[in-house]
Short mmCIF file of C-alpha atoms in Angstrom, two decimals:
data_model
loop_
_atom_site.label_atom_id
_atom_site.label_comp_id
_atom_site.label_asym_id
_atom_site.label_seq_id
_atom_site.Cartn_x
_atom_site.Cartn_y
_atom_site.Cartn_z
CA MET I 93 11.73 -20.75 -0.06
CA GLN I 94 11.37 -17.80 2.22
CA GLY I 95 9.38 -14.64 2.54
CA GLU I 96 10.44 -11.11 2.67
CA LEU I 97 9.02 -8.46 4.88
CA LEU I 98 8.50 -10.09 8.23
CA ARG I 99 9.23 -6.95 10.20
CA VAL I 100 11.35 -8.47 12.94
CA ASP I 101 13.71 -5.95 14.50
CA GLN I 102 16.25 -7.97 16.48
CA SER I 103 17.84 -4.98 18.21
CA ARG I 104 17.71 -4.90 22.01
CA SER I 105 15.19 -2.63 23.66
CA PRO I 106 16.68 0.14 25.82
CA ARG I 107 13.80 -0.41 28.26
CA GLU I 108 14.51 -4.12 28.69
CA GLY I 109 13.98 -5.07 32.31
CA GLN I 110 11.84 -1.96 32.93
CA VAL I 111 8.44 -3.25 31.84
CA SER I 112 5.46 -1.90 33.74
CA SER I 113 2.70 -4.11 35.17
CA GLU I 114 0.32 -2.77 32.52
CA GLU I 115 2.72 -3.65 29.71
CA ARG I 116 3.22 -7.15 31.10
CA LEU I 117 -0.44 -7.82 30.31
CA ARG I 118 -0.01 -6.70 26.73
CA PRO I 119 0.99 -10.05 25.16
CA GLU I 120 -2.22 -11.74 26.32
CA ARG I 121 -4.30 -8.90 24.96
CA LEU I 122 -2.48 -8.93 21.64
CA ARG I 123 -2.82 -12.68 21.11
CA THR I 124 -6.54 -12.94 21.90
CA ASP I 125 -7.23 -12.58 18.17
CA CYS I 126 -4.22 -14.68 17.10
CA PRO I 127 -5.61 -18.21 17.33
CA VAL I 128 -3.57 -21.35 16.77
CA LEU I 129 -3.83 -22.17 13.06
CA LEU I 130 -4.10 -25.70 11.69
CA SER I 131 -3.62 -26.82 8.11
CA GLU I 132 -3.17 -30.20 6.49
CA ARG I 133 0.48 -30.54 7.49
CA LEU I 134 1.21 -27.59 9.75
CA VAL I 135 0.43 -26.13 13.16
CA MET I 136 1.07 -22.40 13.59
CA ARG I 137 1.26 -21.18 17.17
CA ALA I 138 3.07 -18.69 19.39
CA PRO I 139 6.87 -19.08 19.51
CA HIS I 140 8.20 -20.38 22.84
CA GLU I 141 11.49 -21.17 24.54
CA GLU I 142 11.61 -24.73 23.21
CA ASP I 143 11.96 -23.26 19.70
CA ILE I 144 15.15 -21.34 20.44
CA ASP I 145 17.69 -23.96 19.35
CA ALA I 146 15.88 -24.82 16.10
CA LEU I 147 15.19 -21.14 15.41
CA ALA I 148 18.84 -20.20 15.82
CA HIS I 149 19.98 -23.12 13.67
CA LEU I 150 17.60 -22.42 10.77
CA ALA I 151 17.86 -18.62 10.87
CA ASN I 152 21.67 -18.63 10.89
CA ASN I 153 21.72 -18.96 7.11
CA ALA I 154 22.59 -16.13 4.74
CA LYS I 155 20.13 -17.50 2.19
CA VAL I 156 17.36 -16.83 4.72
CA ALA I 157 18.63 -13.64 6.33
CA THR I 158 19.19 -11.78 3.06
CA MET I 159 15.58 -12.45 2.06
CA VAL I 160 14.04 -11.18 5.32
CA SER I 161 14.04 -7.50 6.04
CA ARG I 162 15.25 -7.34 9.63
CA MET I 163 17.03 -10.57 10.42
CA PRO I 164 20.71 -10.19 11.39
CA HIS I 165 23.43 -12.44 10.09
CA PRO I 166 25.07 -14.29 11.75
CA TYR I 167 22.04 -15.25 13.85
CA THR I 168 22.84 -16.54 17.35
CA ALA I 169 21.01 -18.36 20.12
CA ASP I 170 20.85 -15.02 21.95
CA ASP I 171 19.09 -13.50 18.94
CA ALA I 172 16.59 -16.37 18.96
CA ALA I 173 15.97 -16.03 22.69
CA ASP I 174 15.45 -12.29 22.30
CA PHE I 175 13.02 -12.88 19.43
CA VAL I 176 10.92 -15.26 21.55
CA ARG I 177 10.95 -12.83 24.48
CA ARG I 178 9.89 -9.91 22.31
CA THR I 179 7.04 -11.82 20.69
CA LYS I 180 5.75 -12.65 24.18
CA ASN I 181 5.97 -8.98 25.12
CA GLY I 182 4.01 -7.94 22.03
CA GLU I 183 6.95 -5.95 20.67
CA ILE I 184 7.03 -7.54 17.21
CA GLY I 185 4.10 -7.10 14.85
CA LYS I 186 0.55 -8.03 15.78
CA CYS I 187 0.60 -11.81 15.50
CA VAL I 188 3.83 -13.76 15.15
CA TYR I 189 3.63 -17.49 14.62
CA ALA I 190 6.07 -20.37 14.81
CA ILE I 191 5.38 -22.68 11.87
CA THR I 192 5.65 -26.32 12.97
CA LYS I 193 5.00 -29.70 11.38
CA ALA I 194 1.76 -31.28 12.58
CA GLU I 195 3.20 -34.79 12.53
CA ASN I 196 6.04 -34.22 14.98
CA GLY I 197 6.02 -30.59 16.15
CA ALA I 198 9.28 -29.74 14.38
CA PHE I 199 9.93 -26.00 14.09
CA VAL I 200 10.34 -25.04 10.41
CA GLY I 201 10.06 -21.23 10.32
CA CYS I 202 8.00 -18.18 11.23
CA CYS I 203 5.26 -15.98 9.82
CA GLY I 204 3.40 -12.96 11.07
CA VAL I 205 0.91 -10.15 10.57
CA GLU I 206 1.60 -6.46 11.08
CA PRO I 207 -1.12 -3.77 10.90
CA HIS I 208 -0.70 -0.61 8.85
CA ALA I 209 -1.52 2.82 10.23
CA ASP I 210 -4.66 3.12 8.10
CA GLY I 211 -6.41 0.45 10.18
CA ARG I 212 -7.70 -1.33 7.06
CA THR I 213 -4.51 -2.96 5.81
CA VAL I 214 -2.20 -5.57 7.31
CA GLU I 215 1.04 -6.97 5.94
CA ILE I 216 2.11 -10.59 6.13
CA GLY I 217 5.65 -11.90 6.16
CA TYR I 218 7.22 -15.33 6.49
CA TRP I 219 10.38 -17.38 6.27
CA LEU I 220 11.17 -21.09 6.29
CA GLY I 221 14.41 -22.89 7.07
CA GLU I 222 16.26 -24.13 4.00
CA PRO I 223 15.65 -27.87 4.69
CA TYR I 224 11.92 -27.21 4.31
CA TRP I 225 11.95 -25.30 1.02
CA ASN I 226 10.20 -26.59 -2.10
CA LYS I 227 7.71 -28.73 -0.16
CA GLY I 228 4.69 -26.41 -0.37
CA TYR I 229 4.87 -25.48 3.33
CA THR I 230 5.17 -21.74 2.67
CA THR I 231 2.06 -21.62 0.49
CA GLU I 232 0.15 -23.74 3.02
CA ALA I 233 1.15 -21.43 5.87
CA CYS I 234 0.26 -18.30 3.90
CA HIS I 235 -3.16 -19.67 2.98
CA ALA I 236 -3.87 -20.32 6.67
CA LEU I 237 -2.62 -16.87 7.69
CA VAL I 238 -4.64 -15.04 5.03
CA ASP I 239 -7.79 -17.00 5.86
CA MET I 240 -7.38 -16.20 9.56
CA VAL I 241 -7.02 -12.47 8.90
CA PHE I 242 -10.07 -12.13 6.67
CA ARG I 243 -12.29 -14.46 8.73
CA THR I 244 -11.53 -12.98 12.15
CA ARG I 245 -10.91 -9.28 11.40
CA GLN I 246 -13.83 -7.67 9.69
CA ASP I 247 -12.11 -4.27 9.78
CA VAL I 248 -9.33 -5.49 7.46
CA ASP I 249 -10.04 -4.79 3.79
CA GLN I 250 -6.72 -5.83 2.28
CA ILE I 251 -3.48 -7.67 2.94
CA ASP I 252 -0.08 -6.67 1.57
CA ALA I 253 2.97 -8.84 0.93
CA ARG I 254 6.42 -8.02 -0.41
CA CYS I 255 9.28 -10.01 -1.84
CA ARG I 256 12.73 -9.26 -3.13
CA VAL I 257 12.77 -8.88 -6.90
CA MET I 258 15.28 -11.73 -7.18
CA ASN I 259 13.20 -14.16 -5.07
CA VAL I 260 11.28 -16.15 -7.66
CA ALA I 261 10.08 -18.75 -5.16
CA SER I 262 8.58 -16.19 -2.78
CA ARG I 263 6.91 -14.36 -5.67
CA ARG I 264 5.29 -17.61 -6.72
CA VAL I 265 3.91 -18.20 -3.22
CA ILE I 266 2.42 -14.71 -3.14
CA GLN I 267 0.83 -15.16 -6.55
CA LYS I 268 -0.55 -18.61 -5.65
CA CYS I 269 -2.30 -16.99 -2.70
CA GLY I 270 -4.11 -14.60 -5.04
CA PHE I 271 -2.12 -11.42 -4.44
CA GLN I 272 -1.88 -8.94 -7.30
CA PHE I 273 1.19 -6.90 -8.22
CA GLN I 274 1.00 -3.25 -7.12
CA GLY I 275 4.45 -1.81 -7.70
CA SER I 276 8.10 -1.94 -6.72
CA GLY I 277 10.41 -0.05 -4.42
CA LEU I 278 13.17 -0.47 -1.84
CA ALA I 279 13.23 -2.10 1.59
CA ALA I 280 15.98 -2.33 4.18
CA SER I 281 17.98 -5.52 4.62
CA LEU I 282 19.63 -5.75 8.02
CA ALA I 283 21.78 -8.70 6.94
CA LEU I 284 23.11 -6.83 3.90
CA GLY I 285 23.27 -3.42 5.55
CA SER I 286 21.57 -1.74 2.59
CA ASN I 287 18.29 -1.25 0.78
CA VAL I 288 17.22 -3.89 -1.74
CA PRO I 289 14.65 -3.81 -4.57
CA VAL I 290 11.30 -5.39 -3.64
CA GLU I 291 7.94 -5.99 -5.27
CA TRP I 292 4.67 -5.08 -3.54
CA TYR I 293 1.54 -7.24 -3.83
CA ARG I 294 -1.98 -6.87 -2.42
CA LEU I 295 -4.98 -9.15 -1.83
CA ASP I 296 -8.33 -7.49 -1.11
CA ARG I 297 -11.24 -9.08 0.71
CA LYS I 298 -13.44 -9.31 -2.39
CA THR I 299 -10.78 -11.22 -4.31
CA TRP I 300 -10.15 -13.51 -1.34
CA MET I 301 -13.84 -14.34 -1.09
CA SER I 302 -13.87 -15.41 -4.73
CA LEU I 303 -10.76 -17.57 -4.28
CA ARG I 304 -11.01 -18.80 -0.70
CA SER I 305 -11.40 -22.41 -1.72
CA TRP I 306 -7.79 -21.95 -2.93
CA GLY I 307 -8.46 -24.73 -5.38
CA ASN I 308 -9.16 -22.07 -7.97
CA ILE I 309 -5.59 -20.74 -7.82
CA ALA I 310 -3.10 -22.36 -10.18
#
């Protein structure tokens, strides 16, 4: 089970190695409103170097890469190291989380939040490694991420999510989190080198408030 539009551009930055002192402070500023998230079985925190091997292993899977917008395939240890570096530098989204198991700290996937230009909308994305599919981890992580956004960011009115039309499992996660279908369109797939059909869903703050116990969602 994996999500779709985690906007992770793995390409190298032409300014790598030329970061100003002001920019070096950016990661700390960006993560001040990205707290560690705890759920029943998961801990979601900033990616770090110790995740690189597990990240490269789990992400180097066509079943994952073709369901995430900007993940290359094959996916190497260098790609994983670059991803961790870029999250630290604040170059990827607003908040990017490593999803780990609470019981042993095992890295299982990633999720993140990216703001839209309107200032009122953010988009969430996620993916899990194949060994961890069909265990409810994706829904659990998305619940925690959605709750964090609406509880800590009063300026956010709505959250978007997208999934490939063919991804039944991801669609089910989105629907279980209360998102409502808005329309369909195309999104780029780096792994496939083409655009693919996707569905667009949205959850507004009012709907979230009525469902935030999550027990009301089938």
